[in-house]
PDB file of C-alpha atoms and ligand atoms in Angstrom:
ATOM      1  CA  UNK A 111      95.137 108.818  86.972  1.00 87.00           C
ATOM      2  CA  UNK A 112      95.704 110.857  90.104  1.00 85.00           C
ATOM      3  CA  UNK A 113      98.962 109.764  91.795  1.00 91.00           C
ATOM      4  CA  UNK A 114     100.117 108.001  88.611  1.00 98.00           C
ATOM      5  CA  UNK A 115     103.512 108.898  87.201  1.00 98.00           C
ATOM      6  CA  UNK A 116     104.126 108.795  83.456  1.00 98.00           C
ATOM      7  CA  UNK A 117     107.121 109.196  81.172  1.00 99.00           C
ATOM      8  CA  UNK A 118     106.415 110.190  77.570  1.00 99.00           C
ATOM      9  CA  UNK A 119     109.503 110.080  75.365  1.00 99.00           C
ATOM     10  CA  UNK A 120     109.402 112.827  72.771  1.00 98.00           C
ATOM     11  CA  UNK A 121     106.611 114.342  74.853  1.00 98.00           C
ATOM     12  CA  UNK A 122     107.538 117.889  73.905  1.00 98.00           C
ATOM     13  CA  UNK A 123     106.016 117.992  70.428  1.00 98.00           C
ATOM     14  CA  UNK A 124     103.404 116.605  68.087  1.00 98.00           C
ATOM     15  CA  UNK A 125     101.752 113.356  69.091  1.00 98.00           C
ATOM     16  CA  UNK A 126     103.943 113.055  72.203  1.00 98.00           C
ATOM     17  CA  UNK A 127     102.853 116.498  73.371  1.00 98.00           C
ATOM     18  CA  UNK A 128      99.194 115.555  72.905  1.00 98.00           C
ATOM     19  CA  UNK A 129      99.786 112.361  74.907  1.00 99.00           C
ATOM     20  CA  UNK A 130     101.612 114.185  77.710  1.00 98.00           C
ATOM     21  CA  UNK A 131      98.858 116.796  77.844  1.00 98.00           C
ATOM     22  CA  UNK A 132      96.063 114.225  77.938  1.00 98.00           C
ATOM     23  CA  UNK A 133      97.733 112.129  80.674  1.00 98.00           C
ATOM     24  CA  UNK A 134      98.342 115.280  82.738  1.00 98.00           C
ATOM     25  CA  UNK A 135      94.725 116.371  82.216  1.00 98.00           C
ATOM     26  CA  UNK A 136      93.727 112.964  83.555  1.00 98.00           C
ATOM     27  CA  UNK A 137      95.717 113.672  86.728  1.00 98.00           C
ATOM     28  CA  UNK A 138      99.122 112.036  86.145  1.00 98.00           C
ATOM     29  CA  UNK A 139     102.450 113.652  86.939  1.00 98.00           C
ATOM     30  CA  UNK A 140     104.108 113.597  83.517  1.00 98.00           C
ATOM     31  CA  UNK A 141     107.800 113.593  82.637  1.00 98.00           C
ATOM     32  CA  UNK A 142     108.020 115.320  79.261  1.00 99.00           C
ATOM     33  CA  UNK A 143     111.123 113.955  77.575  1.00 99.00           C
ATOM     34  CA  UNK A 144     112.841 115.793  74.713  1.00 98.00           C
ATOM     35  CA  UNK A 145     116.062 115.619  72.730  1.00 98.00           C
ATOM     36  CA  UNK A 146     117.297 118.978  71.522  1.00 98.00           C
ATOM     37  CA  UNK A 147     114.496 121.545  71.594  1.00 98.00           C
ATOM     38  CA  UNK A 148     114.339 122.765  75.178  1.00 98.00           C
ATOM     39  CA  UNK A 149     111.931 125.587  74.311  1.00 98.00           C
ATOM     40  CA  UNK A 150     109.317 123.148  73.003  1.00 98.00           C
ATOM     41  CA  UNK A 151     109.596 121.062  76.177  1.00 98.00           C
ATOM     42  CA  UNK A 152     109.270 124.146  78.382  1.00 98.00           C
ATOM     43  CA  UNK A 153     106.221 125.283  76.377  1.00 98.00           C
ATOM     44  CA  UNK A 154     104.563 121.894  76.810  1.00 98.00           C
ATOM     45  CA  UNK A 155     105.215 121.843  80.560  1.00 98.00           C
ATOM     46  CA  UNK A 156     103.982 125.437  80.902  1.00 98.00           C
ATOM     47  CA  UNK A 157     100.782 124.664  78.966  1.00 98.00           C
ATOM     48  CA  UNK A 158     100.111 121.621  81.171  1.00 98.00           C
ATOM     49  CA  UNK A 159     100.688 123.632  84.346  1.00 98.00           C
ATOM     50  CA  UNK A 160      98.510 126.498  83.089  1.00 98.00           C
ATOM     51  CA  UNK A 161      95.734 123.935  82.796  1.00 98.00           C
ATOM     52  CA  UNK A 162      96.230 122.783  86.411  1.00 98.00           C
ATOM     53  CA  UNK A 163      98.322 119.719  85.567  1.00 98.00           C
ATOM     54  CA  UNK A 164     101.716 118.556  86.807  1.00 98.00           C
ATOM     55  CA  UNK A 165     104.702 117.992  84.523  1.00 98.00           C
ATOM     56  CA  UNK A 166     108.439 118.490  84.213  1.00 98.00           C
ATOM     57  CA  UNK A 167     110.879 118.313  81.330  1.00 98.00           C
ATOM     58  CA  UNK A 168     113.709 115.800  81.073  1.00 98.00           C
ATOM     59  CA  UNK A 169     116.370 115.906  78.374  1.00 98.00           C
ATOM     60  CA  UNK A 170     118.231 112.943  76.904  1.00 98.00           C
ATOM     61  CA  UNK A 171     119.463 112.381  73.376  1.00 98.00           C
ATOM     62  CA  UNK A 172     118.326 108.972  72.171  1.00 98.00           C
ATOM     63  CA  UNK A 173     120.291 106.915  69.669  1.00 98.00           C
ATOM     64  CA  UNK A 174     123.673 107.547  71.329  1.00 98.00           C
ATOM     65  CA  UNK A 175     125.691 105.329  73.673  1.00 97.00           C
ATOM     66  CA  UNK A 176     124.258 105.271  77.197  1.00 98.00           C
ATOM     67  CA  UNK A 177     121.022 107.030  76.157  1.00 98.00           C
ATOM     68  CA  UNK A 178     118.684 104.917  78.293  1.00 98.00           C
ATOM     69  CA  UNK A 179     120.954 105.201  81.344  1.00 98.00           C
ATOM     70  CA  UNK A 180     121.122 108.979  80.966  1.00 98.00           C
ATOM     71  CA  UNK A 181     117.357 109.317  80.670  1.00 98.00           C
ATOM     72  CA  UNK A 182     116.656 107.030  83.639  1.00 98.00           C
ATOM     73  CA  UNK A 183     119.267 108.777  85.816  1.00 98.00           C
ATOM     74  CA  UNK A 184     117.789 112.219  85.068  1.00 98.00           C
ATOM     75  CA  UNK A 185     114.221 111.009  85.474  1.00 98.00           C
ATOM     76  CA  UNK A 186     115.105 109.335  88.774  1.00 98.00           C
ATOM     77  CA  UNK A 187     116.745 112.487  90.147  1.00 98.00           C
ATOM     78  CA  UNK A 188     113.641 114.566  89.294  1.00 98.00           C
ATOM     79  CA  UNK A 189     111.237 112.014  90.734  1.00 98.00           C
ATOM     80  CA  UNK A 190     113.235 111.660  93.944  1.00 98.00           C
ATOM     81  CA  UNK A 191     113.129 115.416  94.408  1.00 98.00           C
ATOM     82  CA  UNK A 192     109.429 115.786  93.556  1.00 97.00           C
ATOM     83  CA  UNK A 193     107.921 112.665  95.092  1.00 97.00           C
ATOM     84  CA  UNK A 194     110.569 111.320  97.483  1.00 97.00           C
ATOM     85  CA  UNK A 195     110.794 108.022  95.575  1.00 97.00           C
ATOM     86  CA  UNK A 196     111.587 106.603  92.157  1.00 98.00           C
ATOM     87  CA  UNK A 197     108.562 104.811  90.717  1.00 98.00           C
ATOM     88  CA  UNK A 198     106.747 104.849  87.408  1.00 98.00           C
ATOM     89  CA  UNK A 199     103.252 103.720  86.360  1.00 98.00           C
ATOM     90  CA  UNK A 200     103.137 104.548  82.646  1.00 98.00           C
ATOM     91  CA  UNK A 201     105.846 104.512  79.986  1.00 99.00           C
ATOM     92  CA  UNK A 202     105.013 105.792  76.505  1.00 99.00           C
ATOM     93  CA  UNK A 203     107.764 105.079  73.969  1.00 99.00           C
ATOM     94  CA  UNK A 204     106.903 107.785  71.453  1.00 98.00           C
ATOM     95  CA  UNK A 205     110.141 109.485  70.326  1.00 98.00           C
ATOM     96  CA  UNK A 206     111.219 108.433  66.853  1.00 98.00           C
ATOM     97  CA  UNK A 207     113.089 109.558  63.810  1.00 97.00           C
ATOM     98  CA  UNK A 208     113.096 108.711  60.095  1.00 95.00           C
ATOM     99  CA  UNK A 209     115.719 107.386  57.695  1.00 94.00           C
ATOM    100  CA  UNK A 210     114.958 106.951  54.020  1.00 89.00           C
ATOM    101  CA  UNK A 211     114.216 104.578  51.209  1.00 94.00           C
ATOM    102  CA  UNK A 212     116.150 101.586  49.883  1.00 96.00           C
ATOM    103  CA  UNK A 213     117.891 103.915  47.429  1.00 96.00           C
ATOM    104  CA  UNK A 214     118.697 106.841  49.726  1.00 95.00           C
ATOM    105  CA  UNK A 215     119.368 105.499  53.254  1.00 95.00           C
ATOM    106  CA  UNK A 216     123.026 105.168  54.181  1.00 97.00           C
ATOM    107  CA  UNK A 217     124.318 102.532  56.628  1.00 97.00           C
ATOM    108  CA  UNK A 218     124.648 105.383  59.162  1.00 97.00           C
ATOM    109  CA  UNK A 219     121.004 106.420  58.613  1.00 97.00           C
ATOM    110  CA  UNK A 220     119.946 102.803  59.061  1.00 98.00           C
ATOM    111  CA  UNK A 221     121.885 102.384  62.314  1.00 98.00           C
ATOM    112  CA  UNK A 222     120.564 105.670  63.662  1.00 98.00           C
ATOM    113  CA  UNK A 223     116.885 104.983  62.952  1.00 98.00           C
ATOM    114  CA  UNK A 224     117.134 101.584  64.635  1.00 98.00           C
ATOM    115  CA  UNK A 225     119.092 103.100  67.552  1.00 98.00           C
ATOM    116  CA  UNK A 226     116.438 105.760  68.224  1.00 98.00           C
ATOM    117  CA  UNK A 227     113.264 103.854  67.350  1.00 98.00           C
ATOM    118  CA  UNK A 228     114.090 100.330  68.563  1.00 98.00           C
ATOM    119  CA  UNK A 229     117.245 100.102  70.670  1.00 98.00           C
ATOM    120  CA  UNK A 230     116.362 103.078  72.885  1.00 98.00           C
ATOM    121  CA  UNK A 231     112.859 101.779  73.832  1.00 98.00           C
ATOM    122  CA  UNK A 232     114.296  98.279  74.433  1.00 98.00           C
ATOM    123  CA  UNK A 233     116.956  99.463  76.872  1.00 98.00           C
ATOM    124  CA  UNK A 234     114.700 102.082  78.390  1.00 98.00           C
ATOM    125  CA  UNK A 235     112.250  99.354  79.347  1.00 98.00           C
ATOM    126  CA  UNK A 236     115.122  97.192  80.633  1.00 98.00           C
ATOM    127  CA  UNK A 237     116.346 100.036  82.867  1.00 98.00           C
ATOM    128  CA  UNK A 238     112.849 101.023  84.045  1.00 98.00           C
ATOM    129  CA  UNK A 239     111.541  97.536  84.863  1.00 98.00           C
ATOM    130  CA  UNK A 240     112.781  97.649  88.471  1.00 98.00           C
ATOM    131  CA  UNK A 241     110.857 100.882  89.127  1.00 98.00           C
ATOM    132  CA  UNK A 242     107.800 100.255  86.937  1.00 98.00           C
ATOM    133  CA  UNK A 243     105.031  99.378  89.366  1.00 98.00           C
ATOM    134  CA  UNK A 244     103.156  96.084  89.080  1.00 98.00           C
ATOM    135  CA  UNK A 245      99.928  96.814  87.193  1.00 98.00           C
ATOM    136  CA  UNK A 246     101.783  99.427  85.136  1.00 98.00           C
ATOM    137  CA  UNK A 247     101.363 100.303  81.488  1.00 98.00           C
ATOM    138  CA  UNK A 248     103.733 100.414  78.532  1.00 99.00           C
ATOM    139  CA  UNK A 249     102.465 101.952  75.291  1.00 99.00           C
ATOM    140  CA  UNK A 250     104.700 101.947  72.218  1.00 99.00           C
ATOM    141  CA  UNK A 251     103.938 104.311  69.356  1.00 99.00           C
ATOM    142  CA  UNK A 252     104.121 102.258  66.187  1.00 98.00           C
ATOM    143  CA  UNK A 253     102.824 103.287  62.747  1.00 98.00           C
ATOM    144  CA  UNK A 254     100.243 102.382  60.147  1.00 98.00           C
ATOM    145  CA  UNK A 255     103.295 101.942  57.900  1.00 96.00           C
ATOM    146  CA  UNK A 256     103.598  98.364  59.145  1.00 97.00           C
ATOM    147  CA  UNK A 257     100.297  97.641  57.334  1.00 96.00           C
ATOM    148  CA  UNK A 258     100.588 100.073  54.420  1.00 94.00           C
ATOM    149  CA  UNK A 259     103.665  99.860  52.173  1.00 94.00           C
ATOM    150  CA  UNK A 260     105.353 103.275  51.880  1.00 91.00           C
ATOM    151  CA  UNK A 261     108.697 102.820  50.085  1.00 93.00           C
ATOM    152  CA  UNK A 262     110.035 106.285  51.029  1.00 91.00           C
ATOM    153  CA  UNK A 263     109.793 105.247  54.688  1.00 91.00           C
ATOM    154  CA  UNK A 264     111.196 101.718  54.348  1.00 96.00           C
ATOM    155  CA  UNK A 265     113.842 101.689  57.105  1.00 97.00           C
ATOM    156  CA  UNK A 266     111.539 103.620  59.461  1.00 97.00           C
ATOM    157  CA  UNK A 267     108.677 101.194  58.779  1.00 98.00           C
ATOM    158  CA  UNK A 268     110.997  98.291  59.568  1.00 98.00           C
ATOM    159  CA  UNK A 269     111.713  99.822  62.991  1.00 98.00           C
ATOM    160  CA  UNK A 270     107.985 100.015  63.682  1.00 98.00           C
ATOM    161  CA  UNK A 271     107.602  96.360  62.707  1.00 98.00           C
ATOM    162  CA  UNK A 272     110.281  95.567  65.289  1.00 98.00           C
ATOM    163  CA  UNK A 273     108.385  97.628  67.857  1.00 98.00           C
ATOM    164  CA  UNK A 274     105.217  95.600  67.185  1.00 98.00           C
ATOM    165  CA  UNK A 275     107.124  92.362  67.897  1.00 98.00           C
ATOM    166  CA  UNK A 276     108.633  93.977  70.995  1.00 98.00           C
ATOM    167  CA  UNK A 277     105.113  94.871  72.145  1.00 99.00           C
ATOM    168  CA  UNK A 278     103.638  91.391  71.771  1.00 98.00           C
ATOM    169  CA  UNK A 279     106.562  89.514  73.286  1.00 98.00           C
ATOM    170  CA  UNK A 280     107.075  91.917  76.171  1.00 98.00           C
ATOM    171  CA  UNK A 281     103.362  91.681  76.977  1.00 98.00           C
ATOM    172  CA  UNK A 282     103.770  87.926  77.390  1.00 98.00           C
ATOM    173  CA  UNK A 283     106.729  88.389  79.705  1.00 98.00           C
ATOM    174  CA  UNK A 284     105.337  91.191  81.868  1.00 98.00           C
ATOM    175  CA  UNK A 285     101.779  89.917  82.177  1.00 98.00           C
ATOM    176  CA  UNK A 286     102.627  88.029  85.362  1.00 98.00           C
ATOM    177  CA  UNK A 287     103.256  91.411  86.992  1.00 98.00           C
ATOM    178  CA  UNK A 288      99.930  92.798  85.743  1.00 98.00           C
ATOM    179  CA  UNK A 289     101.807  95.135  83.403  1.00 98.00           C
ATOM    180  CA  UNK A 290     100.141  95.547  80.028  1.00 99.00           C
ATOM    181  CA  UNK A 291     102.120  96.327  76.877  1.00 99.00           C
ATOM    182  CA  UNK A 292     100.345  97.652  73.797  1.00 99.00           C
ATOM    183  CA  UNK A 293     101.141  99.689  70.728  1.00 99.00           C
ATOM    184  CA  UNK A 294      99.192 102.406  68.958  1.00 99.00           C
ATOM    185  CA  UNK A 295      99.706 102.805  65.214  1.00 98.00           C
ATOM    186  CA  UNK A 296      98.883 106.295  63.938  1.00 98.00           C
ATOM    187  CA  UNK A 297      98.446 107.181  60.296  1.00 97.00           C
ATOM    188  CA  UNK A 298      99.632 110.461  58.751  1.00 96.00           C
ATOM    189  CA  UNK A 299      99.194 113.139  61.422  1.00 97.00           C
ATOM    190  CA  UNK A 300     100.231 116.795  61.144  1.00 95.00           C
ATOM    191  CA  UNK A 301     103.245 117.396  63.428  1.00 95.00           C
ATOM    192  CA  UNK A 302     106.651 119.006  63.044  1.00 91.00           C
ATOM    193  CA  UNK A 303     107.983 115.797  61.467  1.00 88.00           C
ATOM    194  CA  UNK A 304     105.284 115.717  58.799  1.00 91.00           C
ATOM    195  CA  UNK A 305     104.706 119.470  58.334  1.00 90.00           C
ATOM    196  CA  UNK A 306     106.152 119.339  54.802  1.00 89.00           C
ATOM    197  CA  UNK A 307     103.488 116.797  53.762  1.00 87.00           C
ATOM    198  CA  UNK A 308     100.583 118.788  55.107  1.00 93.00           C
ATOM    199  CA  UNK A 309     101.847 122.127  53.757  1.00 92.00           C
ATOM    200  CA  UNK A 310     100.806 120.895  50.310  1.00 92.00           C
ATOM    201  CA  UNK A 311      97.009 121.250  50.019  1.00 93.00           C
ATOM    202  CA  UNK A 312      96.732 118.390  47.502  1.00 94.00           C
ATOM    203  CA  UNK A 313      98.645 116.057  49.790  1.00 93.00           C
ATOM    204  CA  UNK A 314      96.439 117.122  52.687  1.00 95.00           C
ATOM    205  CA  UNK A 315      93.263 116.446  50.717  1.00 95.00           C
ATOM    206  CA  UNK A 316      94.673 113.130  49.479  1.00 94.00           C
ATOM    207  CA  UNK A 317      95.465 112.077  53.041  1.00 95.00           C
ATOM    208  CA  UNK A 318      91.962 112.974  54.210  1.00 96.00           C
ATOM    209  CA  UNK A 319      90.472 111.093  51.252  1.00 95.00           C
ATOM    210  CA  UNK A 320      92.474 107.953  52.041  1.00 95.00           C
ATOM    211  CA  UNK A 321      90.885 107.767  55.497  1.00 96.00           C
ATOM    212  CA  UNK A 322      87.540 106.009  55.878  1.00 96.00           C
ATOM    213  CA  UNK A 323      86.557 108.946  58.105  1.00 97.00           C
ATOM    214  CA  UNK A 324      87.515 111.419  55.329  1.00 96.00           C
ATOM    215  CA  UNK A 325      89.553 113.814  57.425  1.00 97.00           C
ATOM    216  CA  UNK A 326      93.098 114.454  58.536  1.00 97.00           C
ATOM    217  CA  UNK A 327      94.088 113.262  62.021  1.00 98.00           C
ATOM    218  CA  UNK A 328      94.649 115.506  64.988  1.00 97.00           C
ATOM    219  CA  UNK A 329      97.380 114.460  67.476  1.00 98.00           C
ATOM    220  CA  UNK A 330      94.635 114.326  70.131  1.00 98.00           C
ATOM    221  CA  UNK A 331      92.981 111.495  68.145  1.00 98.00           C
ATOM    222  CA  UNK A 332      96.044 109.385  68.910  1.00 98.00           C
ATOM    223  CA  UNK A 333      96.493 110.652  72.471  1.00 98.00           C
ATOM    224  CA  UNK A 334      92.969 109.598  73.437  1.00 98.00           C
ATOM    225  CA  UNK A 335      93.679 106.011  72.374  1.00 99.00           C
ATOM    226  CA  UNK A 336      96.947 106.031  74.313  1.00 99.00           C
ATOM    227  CA  UNK A 337      95.103 107.393  77.363  1.00 98.00           C
ATOM    228  CA  UNK A 338      92.731 104.427  77.239  1.00 98.00           C
ATOM    229  CA  UNK A 339      95.632 101.963  77.036  1.00 98.00           C
ATOM    230  CA  UNK A 340      97.346 103.786  79.912  1.00 98.00           C
ATOM    231  CA  UNK A 341      94.215 103.657  82.070  1.00 98.00           C
ATOM    232  CA  UNK A 342      92.752 101.028  84.389  1.00 97.00           C
ATOM    233  CA  UNK A 343      89.911 100.470  81.882  1.00 98.00           C
ATOM    234  CA  UNK A 344      92.294  98.698  79.466  1.00 98.00           C
ATOM    235  CA  UNK A 345      93.362  96.110  82.076  1.00 98.00           C
ATOM    236  CA  UNK A 346      92.282  93.129  79.911  1.00 98.00           C
ATOM    237  CA  UNK A 347      94.025  94.315  76.723  1.00 98.00           C
ATOM    238  CA  UNK A 348      97.674  93.429  76.223  1.00 98.00           C
ATOM    239  CA  UNK A 349     100.060  92.551  73.410  1.00 98.00           C
ATOM    240  CA  UNK A 350      97.948  94.421  70.863  1.00 98.00           C
ATOM    241  CA  UNK A 351      98.722  96.915  68.124  1.00 98.00           C
ATOM    242  CA  UNK A 352      95.761  99.285  67.934  1.00 98.00           C
ATOM    243  CA  UNK A 353      95.335 100.873  64.526  1.00 98.00           C
ATOM    244  CA  UNK A 354      94.618 104.586  65.021  1.00 98.00           C
ATOM    245  CA  UNK A 355      94.762 105.682  61.394  1.00 98.00           C
ATOM    246  CA  UNK A 356      91.114 106.680  60.978  1.00 98.00           C
ATOM    247  CA  UNK A 357      90.780 103.696  58.674  1.00 97.00           C
ATOM    248  CA  UNK A 358      93.463 104.856  56.244  1.00 97.00           C
ATOM    249  CA  UNK A 359      93.622 102.702  53.098  1.00 96.00           C
ATOM    250  CA  UNK A 360      91.024 100.257  54.400  1.00 94.00           C
ATOM    251  CA  UNK A 361      89.807  99.626  50.869  1.00 91.00           C
ATOM    252  CA  UNK A 362      88.424 101.309  47.736  1.00 86.00           C
ATOM    253  CA  UNK A 363      86.406 104.458  48.479  1.00 78.00           C
ATOM    254  CA  UNK A 364      82.715 104.630  47.547  1.00 71.00           C
ATOM    255  CA  UNK A 365      82.328 100.940  46.613  1.00 69.00           C
TER     256      UNK A 365
HETATM  257  N1  NAP B 431     103.206 112.256  62.577  1.00 52.33           N
HETATM  258  C1  NAP B 431     102.851 111.195  61.889  1.00 52.33           C
HETATM  259  O1  NAP B 431     102.299 111.289  60.771  1.00 52.33           O
HETATM  260  C2  NAP B 431     103.079 109.812  62.449  1.00 52.33           C
HETATM  261  C3  NAP B 431     102.518 108.698  61.786  1.00 52.33           C
HETATM  262  C4  NAP B 431     102.723 107.434  62.304  1.00 52.33           C
HETATM  263  C5  NAP B 431     103.479 107.274  63.451  1.00 52.33           C
HETATM  264  N2  NAP B 431     104.020 108.368  64.065  1.00 52.33           N
HETATM  265  C6  NAP B 431     104.822 108.150  65.265  1.00 52.33           C
HETATM  266  O2  NAP B 431     104.379 109.024  66.296  1.00 52.33           O
HETATM  267  C7  NAP B 431     105.477 109.362  67.144  1.00 52.33           C
HETATM  268  C8  NAP B 431     105.580 110.873  67.267  1.00 52.33           C
HETATM  269  O3  NAP B 431     105.771 111.430  65.991  1.00 52.33           O
HETATM  270  P1  NAP B 431     105.623 112.998  65.743  1.00 52.33           P
HETATM  271  O4  NAP B 431     105.252 113.159  64.310  1.00 52.33           O
HETATM  272  O5  NAP B 431     104.770 113.584  66.797  1.00 52.33           O
HETATM  273  O6  NAP B 431     107.144 113.492  65.922  1.00 52.33           O
HETATM  274  P2  NAP B 431     107.743 114.965  66.146  1.00 52.33           P
HETATM  275  O7  NAP B 431     106.707 116.019  66.057  1.00 52.33           O
HETATM  276  O8  NAP B 431     108.919 115.048  65.241  1.00 52.33           O
HETATM  277  O9  NAP B 431     108.289 114.896  67.658  1.00 52.33           O
HETATM  278  C9  NAP B 431     109.321 113.999  67.939  1.00 52.33           C
HETATM  279  C10 NAP B 431     109.634 114.040  69.409  1.00 52.33           C
HETATM  280  O10 NAP B 431     110.635 113.053  69.672  1.00 52.33           O
HETATM  281  C11 NAP B 431     111.826 113.684  70.149  1.00 52.33           C
HETATM  282  N3  NAP B 431     112.973 113.046  69.525  1.00 52.33           N
HETATM  283  C12 NAP B 431     113.128 112.721  68.218  1.00 52.33           C
HETATM  284  N4  NAP B 431     114.332 112.177  68.015  1.00 52.33           N
HETATM  285  C13 NAP B 431     114.958 112.168  69.221  1.00 52.33           C
HETATM  286  C14 NAP B 431     116.234 111.744  69.673  1.00 52.33           C
HETATM  287  N5  NAP B 431     117.139 111.205  68.847  1.00 52.33           N
HETATM  288  N6  NAP B 431     116.534 111.882  70.982  1.00 52.33           N
HETATM  289  C15 NAP B 431     115.646 112.418  71.837  1.00 52.33           C
HETATM  290  N7  NAP B 431     114.429 112.845  71.473  1.00 52.33           N
HETATM  291  C16 NAP B 431     114.087 112.717  70.181  1.00 52.33           C
HETATM  292  C17 NAP B 431     111.702 115.152  69.752  1.00 52.33           C
HETATM  293  O11 NAP B 431     112.429 115.984  70.640  1.00 52.33           O
HETATM  294  P3  NAP B 431     113.417 117.143  70.062  1.00 52.33           P
HETATM  295  O12 NAP B 431     112.720 117.822  68.943  1.00 52.33           O
HETATM  296  O13 NAP B 431     113.700 118.004  71.242  1.00 52.33           O
HETATM  297  O14 NAP B 431     114.631 116.404  69.609  1.00 52.33           O
HETATM  298  C18 NAP B 431     110.189 115.359  69.882  1.00 52.33           C
HETATM  299  O15 NAP B 431     109.845 115.551  71.216  1.00 52.33           O
HETATM  300  C19 NAP B 431     106.708 108.696  66.517  1.00 52.33           C
HETATM  301  O16 NAP B 431     106.915 107.443  67.121  1.00 52.33           O
HETATM  302  C20 NAP B 431     106.294 108.488  65.081  1.00 52.33           C
HETATM  303  O17 NAP B 431     107.011 107.436  64.464  1.00 52.33           O
HETATM  304  C21 NAP B 431     103.853 109.625  63.590  1.00 52.33           C
END
C-alpha cells in the first residue's frame, strides 16, 4: 500500500485504531480521524510513527450540521501540506455511536445515531468522490447485529442495516470507476465502547462461547479483514458484507 492514502473515521480507538495501524503497517499514509479525544488520536499517530509508519490526526465531530464538509476541508488542508495534492485511495467509514432500545431511545437519540452512523458516511462519500482515485476502496464498518437480533441495540442495528444497503448500492454505482465498496460486520469486540460488557467475566465467557471459534475477538481480527478489502487483492469483490464475527451464533454448539 505504499503511496496509498487512507482515511479511517474513528481511527483513534478500538477497531478503528487497529485498522489505521494495519493500513499504516502496510505502507499507507493514514488520516486518523477522531471526535473529542485528542489524546487518543495523538497516541495512535505516535504508535504508528514509532513503528515506522506515516499518519496524522484529523478532528471533526460527526452527527452535527456540516460535519462532512468540516472533515473534508481539514483532511484536504493536511494532505495538501503533506503531499502537495488532495487525493484519497481508501476510505474506511468506522466511527459510530449507539442509541438504545425501543423502550429507552428518545427521538433525539434516534436522530443522533442515524446522523453519526448513516448520514455522516453518506455525505462524506459524496464530498470525497471527486478526490477518491479510480480503483479506490470504500469499506464500511457494519455489525453482526444486522443478522443477530439484539433488542438493546435496536436503533443502532437499524443504522447498520442502512449501511449494508448503502454498501451494495454504492458498489453498483462506483464500479464503473473501478472503486469497490464493501462492508465488514464485526461481532462483540472489546473496545472502549464495549468495555462494560467485557468487564463482566461471565459476559466475556458467554461471548467467547457464542463464537464458533470459542474465543473473544481482538480488534486486529477485524482490521485484517478490512486490510484485505482495502488492498489490490480484493479487486473482484464488491457490494459485499463480510461477516467477521468469528462465527457468532452460527447455530447450536456441540451438535
Ligand atoms: N466493538 C464492538 O463490539 C463492535 C461490534 C460490531 C460493530 N462495531 C463497529 O465497529 C466500529 C468501531 O467501534 P469501536 O467499538 O471500536 O468504537 P470505539 O472504541 O467507541 O471508537 C469509536 C471511534 O469513533 C469516534 N467517534 C464516535 N462518535 C463520533 C462522533 N460523533 N464524531 C466523531 N467521531 C466519533 C471516536 O472518537 P472520539 O472518542 O474522539 O469521539 C473513536 O475514534 C463502529 O462502527 C461500531 O459500530 C463494533
